[in-house]
């Protein structure tokens, strides 16, 4: 049985002081869950979040990293910088990075390999735009993004990759994919992984759904056969609401 992994993506929200306050409240609220709880915070909040989550079941992730180890890349952060301070996860290829910062399937693949080389656990985002959905090319978009992201990885590393299926039209819009549509898209991604890496590997990959997940729809989504939890944006910014999503099965 695959575990449920529920990750918050704070995007560009919260200062270190706000991070401290958030975790002080969240830690008791999620202490009894068997689901994996992750908060992916801005770089500036990582050290505070890592310190504050010591001796808790909350894991901490970054939202991006560079694929180079160091060099003249002003404003960037490398994988070894993240691991040295104790960061466990990193989101790669979020649609906002693809849309605003020239993230491509090629850079996602490079970053994924470097993340693993440095002991980080990647959460790789894939998903179609509204236009692509309307044009009927969703399947092609999500299988291509998945295949190119994982290209060159061993089966062992593919099994350790968390994938987040996030239809772009559902991110931050309040529109959620129907349970069936989200589950079908995730099945499609799993089938693509099975075609390349075999069924045994594909069955082990955690594939989350992301796109306007909130406490009122988390249960119905996460109980679908292939949805292994969620990547949660807006609803992860408030401890009570986020804890209800994490505790959807209580
Ligand atoms: C996200 O940021 O990955 C996301 C899914 O955002 P929201 O939950 O706000 O749609």
PDB file of C-alpha atoms and ligand atoms in Angstrom:
ATOM      1  CA  UNK A   1       0.000   0.000   0.000  1.00  0.00           C
ATOM      2  CA  UNK A   2       1.349   3.414  -0.932  1.00  0.00           C
ATOM      3  CA  UNK A   3       1.415   5.986   1.859  1.00  0.00           C
ATOM      4  CA  UNK A   4      -0.407   9.323   1.588  1.00  0.00           C
ATOM      5  CA  UNK A   5       1.902  12.298   1.258  1.00  0.00           C
ATOM      6  CA  UNK A   6       0.435  15.729   1.912  1.00  0.00           C
ATOM      7  CA  UNK A   7       2.656  18.696   1.152  1.00  0.00           C
ATOM      8  CA  UNK A   8       1.964  22.387   1.599  1.00  0.00           C
ATOM      9  CA  UNK A   9       3.415  24.767  -0.976  1.00  0.00           C
ATOM     10  CA  UNK A  10       3.553  28.179   0.639  1.00  0.00           C
ATOM     11  CA  UNK A  11       4.794  29.880  -2.542  1.00  0.00           C
ATOM     12  CA  UNK A  12       5.967  33.447  -1.706  1.00  0.00           C
ATOM     13  CA  UNK A  13       4.184  33.672   1.635  1.00  0.00           C
ATOM     14  CA  UNK A  14       5.254  34.008   5.284  1.00  0.00           C
ATOM     15  CA  UNK A  15       8.270  35.524   7.012  1.00  0.00           C
ATOM     16  CA  UNK A  16      10.474  33.569   9.463  1.00  0.00           C
ATOM     17  CA  UNK A  17       8.423  34.889  12.401  1.00  0.00           C
ATOM     18  CA  UNK A  18       5.189  33.835  10.731  1.00  0.00           C
ATOM     19  CA  UNK A  19       6.761  30.443   9.997  1.00  0.00           C
ATOM     20  CA  UNK A  20       7.558  29.991  13.687  1.00  0.00           C
ATOM     21  CA  UNK A  21       4.011  30.829  14.703  1.00  0.00           C
ATOM     22  CA  UNK A  22       2.533  28.529  12.056  1.00  0.00           C
ATOM     23  CA  UNK A  23       4.602  25.516  13.121  1.00  0.00           C
ATOM     24  CA  UNK A  24       3.955  26.117  16.821  1.00  0.00           C
ATOM     25  CA  UNK A  25       0.267  25.723  16.053  1.00  0.00           C
ATOM     26  CA  UNK A  26       0.480  23.005  13.388  1.00  0.00           C
ATOM     27  CA  UNK A  27       2.683  20.524  15.213  1.00  0.00           C
ATOM     28  CA  UNK A  28       0.080  19.487  17.807  1.00  0.00           C
ATOM     29  CA  UNK A  29      -2.689  19.413  15.186  1.00  0.00           C
ATOM     30  CA  UNK A  30      -0.926  16.832  12.989  1.00  0.00           C
ATOM     31  CA  UNK A  31       0.958  14.891  15.672  1.00  0.00           C
ATOM     32  CA  UNK A  32      -1.266  11.816  15.423  1.00  0.00           C
ATOM     33  CA  UNK A  33      -1.435  11.326  11.680  1.00  0.00           C
ATOM     34  CA  UNK A  34       0.137   8.422   9.839  1.00  0.00           C
ATOM     35  CA  UNK A  35       0.197  10.466   6.656  1.00  0.00           C
ATOM     36  CA  UNK A  36       3.433  12.148   5.634  1.00  0.00           C
ATOM     37  CA  UNK A  37       3.284  15.899   6.322  1.00  0.00           C
ATOM     38  CA  UNK A  38       5.560  18.300   4.459  1.00  0.00           C
ATOM     39  CA  UNK A  39       5.709  22.081   4.330  1.00  0.00           C
ATOM     40  CA  UNK A  40       7.572  23.608   1.385  1.00  0.00           C
ATOM     41  CA  UNK A  41       8.552  27.087   2.461  1.00  0.00           C
ATOM     42  CA  UNK A  42      10.420  30.061   0.949  1.00  0.00           C
ATOM     43  CA  UNK A  43      14.236  29.761   1.147  1.00  0.00           C
ATOM     44  CA  UNK A  44      14.416  32.449   3.831  1.00  0.00           C
ATOM     45  CA  UNK A  45      12.136  30.386   6.105  1.00  0.00           C
ATOM     46  CA  UNK A  46      13.919  27.034   5.727  1.00  0.00           C
ATOM     47  CA  UNK A  47      16.290  27.329   8.709  1.00  0.00           C
ATOM     48  CA  UNK A  48      13.466  28.418  11.019  1.00  0.00           C
ATOM     49  CA  UNK A  49      11.156  25.666   9.757  1.00  0.00           C
ATOM     50  CA  UNK A  50      13.851  22.991  10.151  1.00  0.00           C
ATOM     51  CA  UNK A  51      14.647  24.135  13.699  1.00  0.00           C
ATOM     52  CA  UNK A  52      10.973  24.360  14.686  1.00  0.00           C
ATOM     53  CA  UNK A  53      10.067  20.906  13.301  1.00  0.00           C
ATOM     54  CA  UNK A  54      12.835  19.021  15.120  1.00  0.00           C
ATOM     55  CA  UNK A  55      11.243  16.177  17.112  1.00  0.00           C
ATOM     56  CA  UNK A  56       7.977  16.471  15.170  1.00  0.00           C
ATOM     57  CA  UNK A  57       6.531  14.469  12.257  1.00  0.00           C
ATOM     58  CA  UNK A  58       6.562  17.535   9.976  1.00  0.00           C
ATOM     59  CA  UNK A  59       9.106  17.493   7.147  1.00  0.00           C
ATOM     60  CA  UNK A  60      10.474  20.548   5.411  1.00  0.00           C
ATOM     61  CA  UNK A  61      11.004  21.189   1.719  1.00  0.00           C
ATOM     62  CA  UNK A  62      12.166  23.970  -0.585  1.00  0.00           C
ATOM     63  CA  UNK A  63      10.210  25.117  -3.637  1.00  0.00           C
ATOM     64  CA  UNK A  64      13.025  25.140  -6.210  1.00  0.00           C
ATOM     65  CA  UNK A  65      16.811  24.797  -6.587  1.00  0.00           C
ATOM     66  CA  UNK A  66      19.459  25.269  -9.282  1.00  0.00           C
ATOM     67  CA  UNK A  67      20.993  22.271 -11.054  1.00  0.00           C
ATOM     68  CA  UNK A  68      24.557  23.616 -10.716  1.00  0.00           C
ATOM     69  CA  UNK A  69      26.515  23.092  -7.498  1.00  0.00           C
ATOM     70  CA  UNK A  70      27.789  26.688  -7.388  1.00  0.00           C
ATOM     71  CA  UNK A  71      28.857  29.563  -9.622  1.00  0.00           C
ATOM     72  CA  UNK A  72      27.770  32.858 -11.109  1.00  0.00           C
ATOM     73  CA  UNK A  73      24.003  32.383 -10.829  1.00  0.00           C
ATOM     74  CA  UNK A  74      22.843  35.440  -8.933  1.00  0.00           C
ATOM     75  CA  UNK A  75      19.891  34.828  -6.681  1.00  0.00           C
ATOM     76  CA  UNK A  76      19.961  31.046  -7.004  1.00  0.00           C
ATOM     77  CA  UNK A  77      20.277  28.270  -4.395  1.00  0.00           C
ATOM     78  CA  UNK A  78      22.011  24.919  -4.934  1.00  0.00           C
ATOM     79  CA  UNK A  79      21.056  21.447  -3.735  1.00  0.00           C
ATOM     80  CA  UNK A  80      23.990  21.144  -1.331  1.00  0.00           C
ATOM     81  CA  UNK A  81      23.041  24.464   0.283  1.00  0.00           C
ATOM     82  CA  UNK A  82      19.608  22.978   0.958  1.00  0.00           C
ATOM     83  CA  UNK A  83      20.874  19.699   2.377  1.00  0.00           C
ATOM     84  CA  UNK A  84      23.547  21.294   4.561  1.00  0.00           C
ATOM     85  CA  UNK A  85      20.859  23.002   6.635  1.00  0.00           C
ATOM     86  CA  UNK A  86      18.708  19.852   6.768  1.00  0.00           C
ATOM     87  CA  UNK A  87      16.140  20.368   3.991  1.00  0.00           C
ATOM     88  CA  UNK A  88      14.524  17.041   3.112  1.00  0.00           C
ATOM     89  CA  UNK A  89      12.277  17.723   0.092  1.00  0.00           C
ATOM     90  CA  UNK A  90      12.321  20.013  -2.927  1.00  0.00           C
ATOM     91  CA  UNK A  91       9.525  20.870  -5.362  1.00  0.00           C
ATOM     92  CA  UNK A  92      10.721  20.817  -8.976  1.00  0.00           C
ATOM     93  CA  UNK A  93       8.979  22.011 -12.126  1.00  0.00           C
ATOM     94  CA  UNK A  94       6.031  23.760 -10.482  1.00  0.00           C
ATOM     95  CA  UNK A  95       3.855  25.291 -13.206  1.00  0.00           C
ATOM     96  CA  UNK A  96       4.557  28.787 -11.852  1.00  0.00           C
ATOM     97  CA  UNK A  97       8.289  28.159 -12.372  1.00  0.00           C
ATOM     98  CA  UNK A  98       7.598  26.759 -15.833  1.00  0.00           C
ATOM     99  CA  UNK A  99       5.395  29.747 -16.671  1.00  0.00           C
ATOM    100  CA  UNK A 100       7.367  32.683 -15.180  1.00  0.00           C
ATOM    101  CA  UNK A 101      10.981  31.471 -14.883  1.00  0.00           C
ATOM    102  CA  UNK A 102      11.687  29.431 -18.002  1.00  0.00           C
ATOM    103  CA  UNK A 103      11.678  26.058 -16.263  1.00  0.00           C
ATOM    104  CA  UNK A 104      11.675  23.378 -18.958  1.00  0.00           C
ATOM    105  CA  UNK A 105      11.394  19.594 -19.010  1.00  0.00           C
ATOM    106  CA  UNK A 106      15.142  19.542 -19.582  1.00  0.00           C
ATOM    107  CA  UNK A 107      15.993  21.662 -16.504  1.00  0.00           C
ATOM    108  CA  UNK A 108      13.514  19.671 -14.398  1.00  0.00           C
ATOM    109  CA  UNK A 109      15.343  16.487 -15.427  1.00  0.00           C
ATOM    110  CA  UNK A 110      18.757  18.008 -14.612  1.00  0.00           C
ATOM    111  CA  UNK A 111      17.484  19.250 -11.243  1.00  0.00           C
ATOM    112  CA  UNK A 112      15.905  15.896 -10.423  1.00  0.00           C
ATOM    113  CA  UNK A 113      19.216  14.080 -10.920  1.00  0.00           C
ATOM    114  CA  UNK A 114      21.125  16.660  -8.867  1.00  0.00           C
ATOM    115  CA  UNK A 115      18.500  16.545  -6.106  1.00  0.00           C
ATOM    116  CA  UNK A 116      18.975  12.775  -5.779  1.00  0.00           C
ATOM    117  CA  UNK A 117      22.775  13.091  -5.922  1.00  0.00           C
ATOM    118  CA  UNK A 118      22.512  15.379  -2.915  1.00  0.00           C
ATOM    119  CA  UNK A 119      20.053  13.254  -0.946  1.00  0.00           C
ATOM    120  CA  UNK A 120      17.010  15.486  -1.481  1.00  0.00           C
ATOM    121  CA  UNK A 121      13.558  13.970  -2.055  1.00  0.00           C
ATOM    122  CA  UNK A 122      11.982  15.579  -5.131  1.00  0.00           C
ATOM    123  CA  UNK A 123       8.332  16.416  -5.746  1.00  0.00           C
ATOM    124  CA  UNK A 124       8.023  16.855  -9.517  1.00  0.00           C
ATOM    125  CA  UNK A 125       5.012  18.779 -10.837  1.00  0.00           C
ATOM    126  CA  UNK A 126       3.318  17.996 -14.144  1.00  0.00           C
ATOM    127  CA  UNK A 127       0.015  19.210 -15.542  1.00  0.00           C
ATOM    128  CA  UNK A 128      -1.823  20.636 -18.509  1.00  0.00           C
ATOM    129  CA  UNK A 129      -3.059  24.184 -19.155  1.00  0.00           C
ATOM    130  CA  UNK A 130      -6.725  24.984 -19.821  1.00  0.00           C
ATOM    131  CA  UNK A 131      -5.981  25.399 -23.537  1.00  0.00           C
ATOM    132  CA  UNK A 132      -4.252  22.012 -23.667  1.00  0.00           C
ATOM    133  CA  UNK A 133      -7.208  20.403 -21.890  1.00  0.00           C
ATOM    134  CA  UNK A 134      -9.647  22.050 -24.307  1.00  0.00           C
ATOM    135  CA  UNK A 135      -7.501  20.952 -27.251  1.00  0.00           C
ATOM    136  CA  UNK A 136      -7.708  17.360 -26.003  1.00  0.00           C
ATOM    137  CA  UNK A 137      -3.944  16.944 -25.523  1.00  0.00           C
ATOM    138  CA  UNK A 138      -3.886  16.431 -21.729  1.00  0.00           C
ATOM    139  CA  UNK A 139      -2.703  12.833 -21.965  1.00  0.00           C
ATOM    140  CA  UNK A 140       0.117  13.719 -24.320  1.00  0.00           C
ATOM    141  CA  UNK A 141       1.219  16.686 -22.164  1.00  0.00           C
ATOM    142  CA  UNK A 142       1.330  14.845 -18.860  1.00  0.00           C
ATOM    143  CA  UNK A 143       2.953  11.672 -20.205  1.00  0.00           C
ATOM    144  CA  UNK A 144       5.592  13.700 -22.056  1.00  0.00           C
ATOM    145  CA  UNK A 145       6.376  15.832 -18.993  1.00  0.00           C
ATOM    146  CA  UNK A 146       6.628  12.698 -16.850  1.00  0.00           C
ATOM    147  CA  UNK A 147       8.828  10.801 -19.313  1.00  0.00           C
ATOM    148  CA  UNK A 148      11.217  13.722 -19.837  1.00  0.00           C
ATOM    149  CA  UNK A 149      11.456  14.520 -16.121  1.00  0.00           C
ATOM    150  CA  UNK A 150      12.399  10.930 -15.251  1.00  0.00           C
ATOM    151  CA  UNK A 151      14.656  10.364 -18.263  1.00  0.00           C
ATOM    152  CA  UNK A 152      17.871   8.521 -17.386  1.00  0.00           C
ATOM    153  CA  UNK A 153      16.860   7.669 -13.794  1.00  0.00           C
ATOM    154  CA  UNK A 154      17.262   4.141 -12.440  1.00  0.00           C
ATOM    155  CA  UNK A 155      14.147   2.258 -11.315  1.00  0.00           C
ATOM    156  CA  UNK A 156      15.270   2.735  -7.730  1.00  0.00           C
ATOM    157  CA  UNK A 157      15.264   6.525  -8.120  1.00  0.00           C
ATOM    158  CA  UNK A 158      12.000   6.581 -10.068  1.00  0.00           C
ATOM    159  CA  UNK A 159      10.354   4.786  -7.122  1.00  0.00           C
ATOM    160  CA  UNK A 160      11.609   7.529  -4.806  1.00  0.00           C
ATOM    161  CA  UNK A 161      10.290  10.383  -6.949  1.00  0.00           C
ATOM    162  CA  UNK A 162       7.054  11.982  -5.781  1.00  0.00           C
ATOM    163  CA  UNK A 163       5.012  13.308  -8.693  1.00  0.00           C
ATOM    164  CA  UNK A 164       2.330  15.961  -8.297  1.00  0.00           C
ATOM    165  CA  UNK A 165      -0.311  16.038 -11.010  1.00  0.00           C
ATOM    166  CA  UNK A 166      -1.438  19.657 -11.033  1.00  0.00           C
ATOM    167  CA  UNK A 167      -3.758  20.800 -13.823  1.00  0.00           C
ATOM    168  CA  UNK A 168      -2.690  24.423 -14.240  1.00  0.00           C
ATOM    169  CA  UNK A 169      -6.285  25.624 -14.626  1.00  0.00           C
ATOM    170  CA  UNK A 170      -7.039  24.307 -11.120  1.00  0.00           C
ATOM    171  CA  UNK A 171      -4.133  25.993  -9.325  1.00  0.00           C
ATOM    172  CA  UNK A 172      -5.193  28.926  -7.176  1.00  0.00           C
ATOM    173  CA  UNK A 173      -8.460  29.266  -9.080  1.00  0.00           C
ATOM    174  CA  UNK A 174     -10.852  27.497  -6.732  1.00  0.00           C
ATOM    175  CA  UNK A 175     -11.630  25.074  -9.577  1.00  0.00           C
ATOM    176  CA  UNK A 176     -10.796  21.481  -8.703  1.00  0.00           C
ATOM    177  CA  UNK A 177     -10.553  18.616 -11.160  1.00  0.00           C
ATOM    178  CA  UNK A 178     -13.349  16.120 -10.531  1.00  0.00           C
ATOM    179  CA  UNK A 179     -12.264  13.123  -8.473  1.00  0.00           C
ATOM    180  CA  UNK A 180     -12.612  10.895 -11.527  1.00  0.00           C
ATOM    181  CA  UNK A 181     -10.679  13.224 -13.861  1.00  0.00           C
ATOM    182  CA  UNK A 182      -7.864  13.639 -11.326  1.00  0.00           C
ATOM    183  CA  UNK A 183      -7.723   9.889 -10.726  1.00  0.00           C
ATOM    184  CA  UNK A 184      -7.753   9.119 -14.460  1.00  0.00           C
ATOM    185  CA  UNK A 185      -4.928  11.580 -15.152  1.00  0.00           C
ATOM    186  CA  UNK A 186      -2.887  10.045 -12.350  1.00  0.00           C
ATOM    187  CA  UNK A 187      -3.576   6.553 -13.726  1.00  0.00           C
ATOM    188  CA  UNK A 188      -2.325   7.783 -17.103  1.00  0.00           C
ATOM    189  CA  UNK A 189       0.897   9.010 -15.487  1.00  0.00           C
ATOM    190  CA  UNK A 190       1.306   5.693 -13.677  1.00  0.00           C
ATOM    191  CA  UNK A 191       0.746   3.763 -16.919  1.00  0.00           C
ATOM    192  CA  UNK A 192       3.431   5.830 -18.639  1.00  0.00           C
ATOM    193  CA  UNK A 193       5.863   5.007 -15.816  1.00  0.00           C
ATOM    194  CA  UNK A 194       4.870   1.320 -16.084  1.00  0.00           C
ATOM    195  CA  UNK A 195       5.513   1.335 -19.848  1.00  0.00           C
ATOM    196  CA  UNK A 196       9.059   2.571 -19.321  1.00  0.00           C
ATOM    197  CA  UNK A 197      10.096   1.215 -15.917  1.00  0.00           C
ATOM    198  CA  UNK A 198       7.704  -1.702 -15.376  1.00  0.00           C
ATOM    199  CA  UNK A 199       4.618  -2.240 -13.295  1.00  0.00           C
ATOM    200  CA  UNK A 200       6.362  -2.985 -10.031  1.00  0.00           C
ATOM    201  CA  UNK A 201       8.144   0.374 -10.070  1.00  0.00           C
ATOM    202  CA  UNK A 202       5.065   2.297 -11.229  1.00  0.00           C
ATOM    203  CA  UNK A 203       2.965   0.867  -8.409  1.00  0.00           C
ATOM    204  CA  UNK A 204       5.418   2.260  -5.853  1.00  0.00           C
ATOM    205  CA  UNK A 205       5.504   5.849  -7.120  1.00  0.00           C
ATOM    206  CA  UNK A 206       3.632   8.369  -4.982  1.00  0.00           C
ATOM    207  CA  UNK A 207       1.494  10.551  -7.268  1.00  0.00           C
ATOM    208  CA  UNK A 208      -0.289  13.457  -5.610  1.00  0.00           C
ATOM    209  CA  UNK A 209      -3.083  15.643  -6.899  1.00  0.00           C
ATOM    210  CA  UNK A 210      -2.741  19.439  -6.665  1.00  0.00           C
ATOM    211  CA  UNK A 211      -5.128  22.239  -7.594  1.00  0.00           C
ATOM    212  CA  UNK A 212      -7.441  23.977  -5.107  1.00  0.00           C
ATOM    213  CA  UNK A 213      -7.345  21.128  -2.577  1.00  0.00           C
ATOM    214  CA  UNK A 214      -9.058  22.192   0.652  1.00  0.00           C
ATOM    215  CA  UNK A 215     -10.493  20.523   3.737  1.00  0.00           C
ATOM    216  CA  UNK A 216     -13.909  20.239   2.073  1.00  0.00           C
ATOM    217  CA  UNK A 217     -12.671  18.189  -0.912  1.00  0.00           C
ATOM    218  CA  UNK A 218      -9.525  16.444   0.386  1.00  0.00           C
ATOM    219  CA  UNK A 219     -11.248  13.269   1.580  1.00  0.00           C
ATOM    220  CA  UNK A 220     -13.074  12.523  -1.660  1.00  0.00           C
ATOM    221  CA  UNK A 221      -9.919  13.169  -3.703  1.00  0.00           C
ATOM    222  CA  UNK A 222      -7.472  11.271  -1.486  1.00  0.00           C
ATOM    223  CA  UNK A 223      -9.746   8.224  -1.257  1.00  0.00           C
ATOM    224  CA  UNK A 224      -9.567   7.654  -5.013  1.00  0.00           C
ATOM    225  CA  UNK A 225      -7.591   4.564  -6.041  1.00  0.00           C
ATOM    226  CA  UNK A 226      -4.530   6.268  -7.521  1.00  0.00           C
ATOM    227  CA  UNK A 227      -4.349   9.605  -5.683  1.00  0.00           C
ATOM    228  CA  UNK A 228      -1.647   9.348  -3.032  1.00  0.00           C
ATOM    229  CA  UNK A 229      -2.231  12.653  -1.240  1.00  0.00           C
ATOM    230  CA  UNK A 230      -1.916  16.233  -2.359  1.00  0.00           C
ATOM    231  CA  UNK A 231       0.225  19.251  -3.052  1.00  0.00           C
ATOM    232  CA  UNK A 232      -1.676  22.088  -1.423  1.00  0.00           C
ATOM    233  CA  UNK A 233      -1.125  25.792  -2.098  1.00  0.00           C
ATOM    234  CA  UNK A 234      -3.548  28.356  -0.649  1.00  0.00           C
ATOM    235  CA  UNK A 235      -5.118  26.001   1.886  1.00  0.00           C
ATOM    236  CA  UNK A 236      -1.714  25.173   3.398  1.00  0.00           C
ATOM    237  CA  UNK A 237      -1.221  28.705   4.719  1.00  0.00           C
ATOM    238  CA  UNK A 238      -3.480  28.372   7.733  1.00  0.00           C
ATOM    239  CA  UNK A 239      -2.638  25.682  10.355  1.00  0.00           C
ATOM    240  CA  UNK A 240      -6.243  24.681  11.175  1.00  0.00           C
ATOM    241  CA  UNK A 241      -7.222  24.297   7.521  1.00  0.00           C
ATOM    242  CA  UNK A 242      -4.013  22.501   6.538  1.00  0.00           C
ATOM    243  CA  UNK A 243      -4.307  20.118   9.502  1.00  0.00           C
ATOM    244  CA  UNK A 244      -7.846  19.199   8.436  1.00  0.00           C
ATOM    245  CA  UNK A 245      -6.478  18.224   5.016  1.00  0.00           C
ATOM    246  CA  UNK A 246      -3.674  16.181   6.603  1.00  0.00           C
ATOM    247  CA  UNK A 247      -6.233  14.544   8.930  1.00  0.00           C
ATOM    248  CA  UNK A 248      -8.775  13.923   6.150  1.00  0.00           C
ATOM    249  CA  UNK A 249      -8.951  10.254   7.226  1.00  0.00           C
ATOM    250  CA  UNK A 250      -9.682  10.899  10.925  1.00  0.00           C
TER     251      UNK A 250
HETATM  252  C1  LIG B   1       0.125  24.650  -5.754  1.00  0.00           C
HETATM  253  O1  LIG B   1       0.663  25.689  -5.440  1.00  0.00           O
HETATM  254  O2  LIG B   1       0.822  23.691  -6.095  1.00  0.00           O
HETATM  255  C2  LIG B   1      -1.338  24.565  -5.696  1.00  0.00           C
HETATM  256  C3  LIG B   1      -1.920  23.436  -6.029  1.00  0.00           C
HETATM  257  O3  LIG B   1      -2.025  25.686  -5.295  1.00  0.00           O
HETATM  258  P1  LIG B   1      -3.590  25.771  -4.832  1.00  0.00           P
HETATM  259  O4  LIG B   1      -3.809  24.641  -3.867  1.00  0.00           O
HETATM  260  O5  LIG B   1      -3.704  27.114  -4.198  1.00  0.00           O
HETATM  261  O6  LIG B   1      -4.414  25.606  -6.059  1.00  0.00           O
END
